[in-house]
Amino acid sequence: IREYFKDEFKGIPILYSIEEEPLGTGGGIKKSLELCTDENVLILNGDTFFDADLSQLAAVHSQKKSDLTMVLRKVENAGRYGNVEFSPEGQLSGFKEKNDSGEAGYINGGIYLINKNIFKTRSFPEKFSFEKDFLEKYYSTINMYVCVSDAYFIDIGIPTDYEKAKQEFKTDIVR
C-alpha cells in the first residue's frame, strides 16, 4: 500500500502508522490516533466494504455530541457477527455475542467516527481488541451512538464472501 500510494492520494496527504508487531484492532487504532490532528477521526475496517453515507454519520456524531458513532447494518442472520443493541434515540446499549440462532439483527459495519482522545481517560495495554476490550466493555460509560444504513455491505472475513467480493469487484475500484 505504501509503495503504491506513496505519501499522497488525490491531493490528500497520507501518513502511515507502522506496527512492528500486531497490536490488535484497538492497539492499532490507538497508535494511529497519535498521528491525527483533527478532533474527530474516521476509522474503517480493512476487511469490509460498506457503502454507507459518511455525511449522515458525521451529522449524527455532531448532533449527539458523540465520542464514538458507529454505522450499523441490519442483516437477516446476525449470528456470524453478533448483534448491536441501541435505544430509540440511537444510543448504544449493548452487544450480544456471536451465536447460531439465525436471528435478524443489527451488526457493527466497521465504520466509526471517533474522538481522537477516546482512549485517554482509561489505561489500555499496547495490544487489545477494539471490539471486545473497548466497545463491549465501555459502551455504557462513553457517549456512543449509532447510525443505521441499508447500503451495500460485504465482509470478506470468510472464503465464500471473499470469492463473492472478487466477482462483484472485478473492476478497479481505486480511480
Tab-separated table of C-alpha atoms in Angstrom:
chain	number	residue	atom	x	y	z
A	1	ILE	CA	0.000	0.000	0.000
A	2	ARG	CA	2.747	2.407	0.957
A	3	GLU	CA	4.687	1.671	-2.225
A	4	TYR	CA	1.581	2.122	-4.404
A	5	PHE	CA	0.163	5.324	-2.875
A	6	LYS	CA	3.396	6.883	-1.611
A	7	ASP	CA	2.612	9.953	0.548
A	8	GLU	CA	-0.472	11.302	-1.229
A	9	PHE	CA	-3.733	10.204	-2.856
A	10	LYS	CA	-5.707	12.669	-4.998
A	11	GLY	CA	-4.143	15.601	-3.177
A	12	ILE	CA	-4.761	14.112	0.278
A	13	PRO	CA	-1.580	13.614	2.315
A	14	ILE	CA	-1.088	10.126	3.731
A	15	LEU	CA	0.683	9.276	6.990
A	16	TYR	CA	1.415	5.652	7.895
A	17	SER	CA	1.240	4.170	11.366
A	18	ILE	CA	3.506	1.123	11.249
A	19	GLU	CA	3.055	-1.731	13.731
A	20	GLU	CA	6.332	-3.538	14.343
A	21	GLU	CA	4.215	-6.431	15.609
A	22	PRO	CA	0.412	-6.876	15.501
A	23	LEU	CA	-1.275	-4.720	18.145
A	24	GLY	CA	-4.853	-5.920	17.664
A	25	THR	CA	-7.601	-3.668	16.329
A	26	GLY	CA	-7.618	-1.476	19.439
A	27	GLY	CA	-3.866	-1.168	19.705
A	28	GLY	CA	-3.608	-0.311	16.020
A	29	ILE	CA	-6.298	2.368	16.271
A	30	LYS	CA	-4.781	3.826	19.434
A	31	LYS	CA	-1.330	4.005	17.811
A	32	SER	CA	-2.664	5.617	14.632
A	33	LEU	CA	-4.591	8.262	16.596
A	34	GLU	CA	-1.222	9.654	17.715
A	35	LEU	CA	-0.762	10.942	14.131
A	36	CYS	CA	-4.189	12.607	13.925
A	37	THR	CA	-4.645	16.336	14.363
A	38	ASP	CA	-8.413	16.672	13.825
A	39	GLU	CA	-10.700	16.193	16.824
A	40	ASN	CA	-12.788	13.521	15.095
A	41	VAL	CA	-11.307	10.658	13.083
A	42	LEU	CA	-12.915	8.268	10.604
A	43	ILE	CA	-11.974	4.619	11.208
A	44	LEU	CA	-12.742	1.905	8.626
A	45	ASN	CA	-12.299	-1.859	8.972
A	46	GLY	CA	-9.932	-3.160	6.322
A	47	ASP	CA	-11.771	-6.430	5.667
A	48	THR	CA	-15.209	-4.999	4.895
A	49	PHE	CA	-16.784	-2.783	2.280
A	50	PHE	CA	-19.809	-0.788	3.425
A	51	ASP	CA	-21.160	1.890	1.090
A	52	ALA	CA	-22.660	3.875	3.989
A	53	ASP	CA	-23.376	7.613	3.802
A	54	LEU	CA	-20.491	9.210	5.692
A	55	SER	CA	-22.188	12.624	5.755
A	56	GLN	CA	-25.080	11.013	7.678
A	57	LEU	CA	-22.543	9.514	10.080
A	58	ALA	CA	-20.936	12.932	10.601
A	59	ALA	CA	-24.354	14.559	11.160
A	60	VAL	CA	-25.349	12.030	13.851
A	61	HIS	CA	-21.940	12.313	15.500
A	62	SER	CA	-22.178	16.105	15.625
A	63	GLN	CA	-25.848	16.299	16.621
A	64	LYS	CA	-25.426	13.841	19.506
A	65	LYS	CA	-22.049	15.280	20.549
A	66	SER	CA	-20.907	11.673	20.469
A	67	ASP	CA	-17.458	10.415	21.448
A	68	LEU	CA	-17.933	7.456	19.106
A	69	THR	CA	-20.537	6.858	16.421
A	70	MET	CA	-20.656	3.542	14.563
A	71	VAL	CA	-22.524	2.566	11.417
A	72	LEU	CA	-24.798	-0.458	11.737
A	73	ARG	CA	-26.376	-2.683	9.102
A	74	LYS	CA	-29.446	-4.859	9.604
A	75	VAL	CA	-28.900	-8.409	8.351
A	76	GLU	CA	-31.135	-11.475	8.199
A	77	ASN	CA	-28.698	-13.633	10.180
A	78	ALA	CA	-26.623	-11.696	12.684
A	79	GLY	CA	-25.207	-14.856	14.280
A	80	ARG	CA	-21.905	-14.640	12.425
A	81	TYR	CA	-21.360	-11.091	13.655
A	82	GLY	CA	-23.265	-10.671	16.902
A	83	ASN	CA	-25.972	-8.074	17.486
A	84	VAL	CA	-25.535	-4.450	18.435
A	85	GLU	CA	-28.325	-3.004	20.554
A	86	PHE	CA	-29.349	0.652	20.778
A	87	SER	CA	-32.041	2.864	22.253
A	88	PRO	CA	-34.776	4.568	20.179
A	89	GLU	CA	-32.592	7.714	20.341
A	90	GLY	CA	-29.699	5.777	18.798
A	91	GLN	CA	-27.533	5.465	21.901
A	92	LEU	CA	-25.508	2.261	22.072
A	93	SER	CA	-26.992	-0.007	24.748
A	94	GLY	CA	-25.390	-3.417	24.327
A	95	PHE	CA	-23.748	-6.191	22.380
A	96	LYS	CA	-24.836	-9.794	22.005
A	97	GLU	CA	-22.176	-12.361	21.285
A	98	LYS	CA	-21.989	-14.303	18.039
A	99	ASN	CA	-24.342	-17.308	18.036
A	100	ASP	CA	-26.058	-19.800	15.767
A	101	SER	CA	-29.605	-18.523	16.374
A	102	GLY	CA	-30.135	-17.406	12.776
A	103	GLU	CA	-31.957	-14.294	14.007
A	104	ALA	CA	-32.025	-10.980	12.173
A	105	GLY	CA	-30.320	-8.080	13.865
A	106	TYR	CA	-28.113	-5.030	13.602
A	107	ILE	CA	-24.397	-5.632	13.157
A	108	ASN	CA	-21.345	-3.443	13.534
A	109	GLY	CA	-20.419	-2.406	9.985
A	110	GLY	CA	-16.835	-1.484	10.847
A	111	ILE	CA	-17.169	2.258	10.208
A	112	TYR	CA	-16.627	4.626	13.132
A	113	LEU	CA	-16.291	8.338	13.728
A	114	ILE	CA	-14.419	8.752	16.991
A	115	ASN	CA	-12.959	11.488	19.116
A	116	LYS	CA	-9.165	11.207	18.879
A	117	ASN	CA	-8.883	11.380	22.698
A	118	ILE	CA	-11.267	8.475	23.342
A	119	PHE	CA	-8.585	6.215	24.875
A	120	LYS	CA	-7.007	8.878	27.095
A	121	THR	CA	-9.443	8.500	30.011
A	122	ARG	CA	-8.584	4.819	30.527
A	123	SER	CA	-5.430	2.761	30.585
A	124	PHE	CA	-5.130	0.179	27.826
A	125	PRO	CA	-2.341	-2.266	27.092
A	126	GLU	CA	-0.326	-1.844	23.907
A	127	LYS	CA	-2.214	-4.783	22.336
A	128	PHE	CA	-6.008	-5.043	22.631
A	129	SER	CA	-9.200	-5.651	20.684
A	130	PHE	CA	-11.214	-2.551	19.827
A	131	GLU	CA	-14.438	-4.588	19.730
A	132	LYS	CA	-14.020	-6.883	22.761
A	133	ASP	CA	-11.803	-4.846	25.081
A	134	PHE	CA	-13.209	-1.411	24.319
A	135	LEU	CA	-16.650	-1.309	22.660
A	136	GLU	CA	-18.174	-4.221	24.571
A	137	LYS	CA	-16.722	-3.163	27.929
A	138	TYR	CA	-17.191	0.612	27.852
A	139	TYR	CA	-20.301	1.271	25.737
A	140	SER	CA	-22.290	2.205	28.837
A	141	THR	CA	-19.697	4.660	30.173
A	142	ILE	CA	-18.860	6.550	26.963
A	143	ASN	CA	-21.173	8.691	24.851
A	144	MET	CA	-21.629	6.260	21.918
A	145	TYR	CA	-24.300	6.441	19.215
A	146	VAL	CA	-25.219	4.523	16.092
A	147	CYS	CA	-26.099	5.428	12.542
A	148	VAL	CA	-28.108	2.748	10.688
A	149	SER	CA	-27.574	2.204	6.968
A	150	ASP	CA	-29.077	-0.243	4.490
A	151	ALA	CA	-26.297	0.365	1.939
A	152	TYR	CA	-24.331	-2.422	0.281
A	153	PHE	CA	-22.168	-4.339	2.788
A	154	ILE	CA	-19.760	-7.239	2.415
A	155	ASP	CA	-17.323	-8.718	4.931
A	156	ILE	CA	-14.520	-10.698	3.286
A	157	GLY	CA	-13.546	-12.426	6.532
A	158	ILE	CA	-14.586	-15.859	5.265
A	159	PRO	CA	-13.544	-17.543	1.989
A	160	THR	CA	-17.032	-17.637	0.423
A	161	ASP	CA	-17.556	-13.902	0.864
A	162	TYR	CA	-14.018	-13.194	-0.315
A	163	GLU	CA	-14.793	-15.073	-3.545
A	164	LYS	CA	-18.115	-13.218	-3.854
A	165	ALA	CA	-16.323	-9.866	-3.442
A	166	LYS	CA	-13.764	-10.783	-6.102
A	167	GLN	CA	-16.606	-11.413	-8.551
A	168	GLU	CA	-18.537	-8.263	-7.598
A	169	PHE	CA	-15.464	-6.004	-7.755
A	170	LYS	CA	-13.811	-7.180	-10.954
A	171	THR	CA	-13.245	-3.557	-11.963
A	172	ASP	CA	-10.530	-1.379	-10.470
A	173	ILE	CA	-12.293	0.407	-7.593
A	174	VAL	CA	-9.401	2.819	-6.933
A	175	ARG	CA	-9.847	5.572	-9.538
